[in-house]
């Protein structure tokens, strides 16, 4: 600020030079204010988005969200805390978004969780969830935070952290398919879990600069299956995600084809294969 003041207040400068310097000062002030406002846009949008959901889910018996930083000495930790000012609130608000996407209301049957432990840890992966009981642990890699951080775009880093958390919280709250094996040995199971994780992430603004891509299969999981699920939400049934989640506990043995038949009925037009082919012709939907 002192440097700019000196530009304006230098003695013996001509009136024209003084005016130019005043205009420069005004321009720089505008740029500063614009940048500051832009950096707050994500947080303002987040706050507006969450208010109504907080009211709707007020009666839900929320877990004890525990945050711990196991790698405070790392650059990734410093980046995280520079962007996420209140980790416990951040976890709670994204838990609400996940619940809102998977369920109709707090009155639904929802897997019981008592504790969700979320930690920053110095490891070479990205993020992971452990635990299938009432206590769930999620950890985020500080190495990944460092690797994906862009000093010129903190919004992208915020969205990445939010998206990874949404995906892991989806694991914590969804119903796991029954009677069809496990994540490791059944492609239906795996595609359902990973597809739902990224569908919830997509629907809640958890990807930065991402679009559907041609190819793959509804068995591919992650974004490939996730965007397919989002297309179904937009074009076939706005409650598709909620209904798909519910099929995991009322179909035994569970399969993708049986789930789609229960949701859309027996019409051949709505088999998972035919819907996938229709989706592949409409990739610009998002």
PDB file of N, CA and C in Angstrom, residues 1-10 21-22 24-26 28-30 32-33:
ATOM      1  N   UNK A   1       0.836  -1.203   0.000  1.00  0.00           N
ATOM      2  CA  UNK A   1       0.000   0.000   0.000  1.00  0.00           C
ATOM      3  C   UNK A   1       0.866   1.246   0.000  1.00  0.00           C
ATOM      4  N   UNK A   2       1.986   1.219   0.771  1.00  0.00           N
ATOM      5  CA  UNK A   2       2.875   2.380   0.874  1.00  0.00           C
ATOM      6  C   UNK A   2       3.422   2.753  -0.486  1.00  0.00           C
ATOM      7  N   UNK A   3       3.800   1.720  -1.286  1.00  0.00           N
ATOM      8  CA  UNK A   3       4.343   1.976  -2.616  1.00  0.00           C
ATOM      9  C   UNK A   3       3.339   2.679  -3.494  1.00  0.00           C
ATOM     10  N   UNK A   4       2.099   2.281  -3.432  1.00  0.00           N
ATOM     11  CA  UNK A   4       1.054   2.881  -4.258  1.00  0.00           C
ATOM     12  C   UNK A   4       0.792   4.314  -3.796  1.00  0.00           C
ATOM     13  N   UNK A   5       0.817   4.531  -2.472  1.00  0.00           N
ATOM     14  CA  UNK A   5       0.623   5.878  -1.956  1.00  0.00           C
ATOM     15  C   UNK A   5       1.725   6.808  -2.460  1.00  0.00           C
ATOM     16  N   UNK A   6       2.943   6.313  -2.483  1.00  0.00           N
ATOM     17  CA  UNK A   6       4.062   7.124  -2.960  1.00  0.00           C
ATOM     18  C   UNK A   6       3.886   7.506  -4.414  1.00  0.00           C
ATOM     19  N   UNK A   7       3.322   6.570  -5.207  1.00  0.00           N
ATOM     20  CA  UNK A   7       3.069   6.883  -6.610  1.00  0.00           C
ATOM     21  C   UNK A   7       2.143   8.081  -6.733  1.00  0.00           C
ATOM     22  N   UNK A   8       1.187   8.162  -5.828  1.00  0.00           N
ATOM     23  CA  UNK A   8       0.171   9.217  -5.915  1.00  0.00           C
ATOM     24  C   UNK A   8       0.683  10.535  -5.315  1.00  0.00           C
ATOM     25  N   UNK A   9       1.469  10.440  -4.253  1.00  0.00           N
ATOM     26  CA  UNK A   9       1.792  11.619  -3.475  1.00  0.00           C
ATOM     27  C   UNK A   9       3.167  12.227  -3.778  1.00  0.00           C
ATOM     28  N   UNK A  10       3.858  11.707  -4.798  1.00  0.00           N
ATOM     29  CA  UNK A  10       5.171  12.262  -5.127  1.00  0.00           C
ATOM     30  C   UNK A  10       5.061  13.769  -5.416  1.00  0.00           C
ATOM     31  N   UNK A  21      -1.628   8.242 -12.056  1.00  0.00           N
ATOM     32  CA  UNK A  21      -1.288   7.431 -10.892  1.00  0.00           C
ATOM     33  C   UNK A  21      -2.522   7.154 -10.033  1.00  0.00           C
ATOM     34  N   UNK A  22      -3.413   8.110  -9.961  1.00  0.00           N
ATOM     35  CA  UNK A  22      -4.672   7.896  -9.240  1.00  0.00           C
ATOM     36  C   UNK A  22      -5.485   6.808  -9.922  1.00  0.00           C
ATOM     37  N   UNK A  24      -4.314   4.449 -11.787  1.00  0.00           N
ATOM     38  CA  UNK A  24      -3.635   3.184 -11.557  1.00  0.00           C
ATOM     39  C   UNK A  24      -3.987   2.628 -10.181  1.00  0.00           C
ATOM     40  N   UNK A  25      -4.014   3.500  -9.184  1.00  0.00           N
ATOM     41  CA  UNK A  25      -4.367   3.083  -7.827  1.00  0.00           C
ATOM     42  C   UNK A  25      -5.787   2.511  -7.772  1.00  0.00           C
ATOM     43  N   UNK A  26      -6.710   3.203  -8.442  1.00  0.00           N
ATOM     44  CA  UNK A  26      -8.107   2.741  -8.474  1.00  0.00           C
ATOM     45  C   UNK A  26      -8.193   1.390  -9.155  1.00  0.00           C
ATOM     46  N   UNK A  28      -5.793  -0.939  -9.484  1.00  0.00           N
ATOM     47  CA  UNK A  28      -5.209  -1.985  -8.645  1.00  0.00           C
ATOM     48  C   UNK A  28      -6.125  -2.334  -7.478  1.00  0.00           C
ATOM     49  N   UNK A  29      -6.795  -1.351  -6.925  1.00  0.00           N
ATOM     50  CA  UNK A  29      -7.733  -1.610  -5.829  1.00  0.00           C
ATOM     51  C   UNK A  29      -8.884  -2.476  -6.310  1.00  0.00           C
ATOM     52  N   UNK A  30      -9.362  -2.193  -7.529  1.00  0.00           N
ATOM     53  CA  UNK A  30     -10.459  -2.986  -8.095  1.00  0.00           C
ATOM     54  C   UNK A  30     -10.028  -4.433  -8.301  1.00  0.00           C
ATOM     55  N   UNK A  32      -7.710  -6.043  -6.702  1.00  0.00           N
ATOM     56  CA  UNK A  32      -7.585  -6.683  -5.390  1.00  0.00           C
ATOM     57  C   UNK A  32      -8.951  -7.120  -4.854  1.00  0.00           C
ATOM     58  N   UNK A  33      -9.927  -6.225  -4.936  1.00  0.00           N
ATOM     59  CA  UNK A  33     -11.260  -6.543  -4.430  1.00  0.00           C
ATOM     60  C   UNK A  33     -11.897  -7.658  -5.219  1.00  0.00           C
TER      61      UNK A  33
END
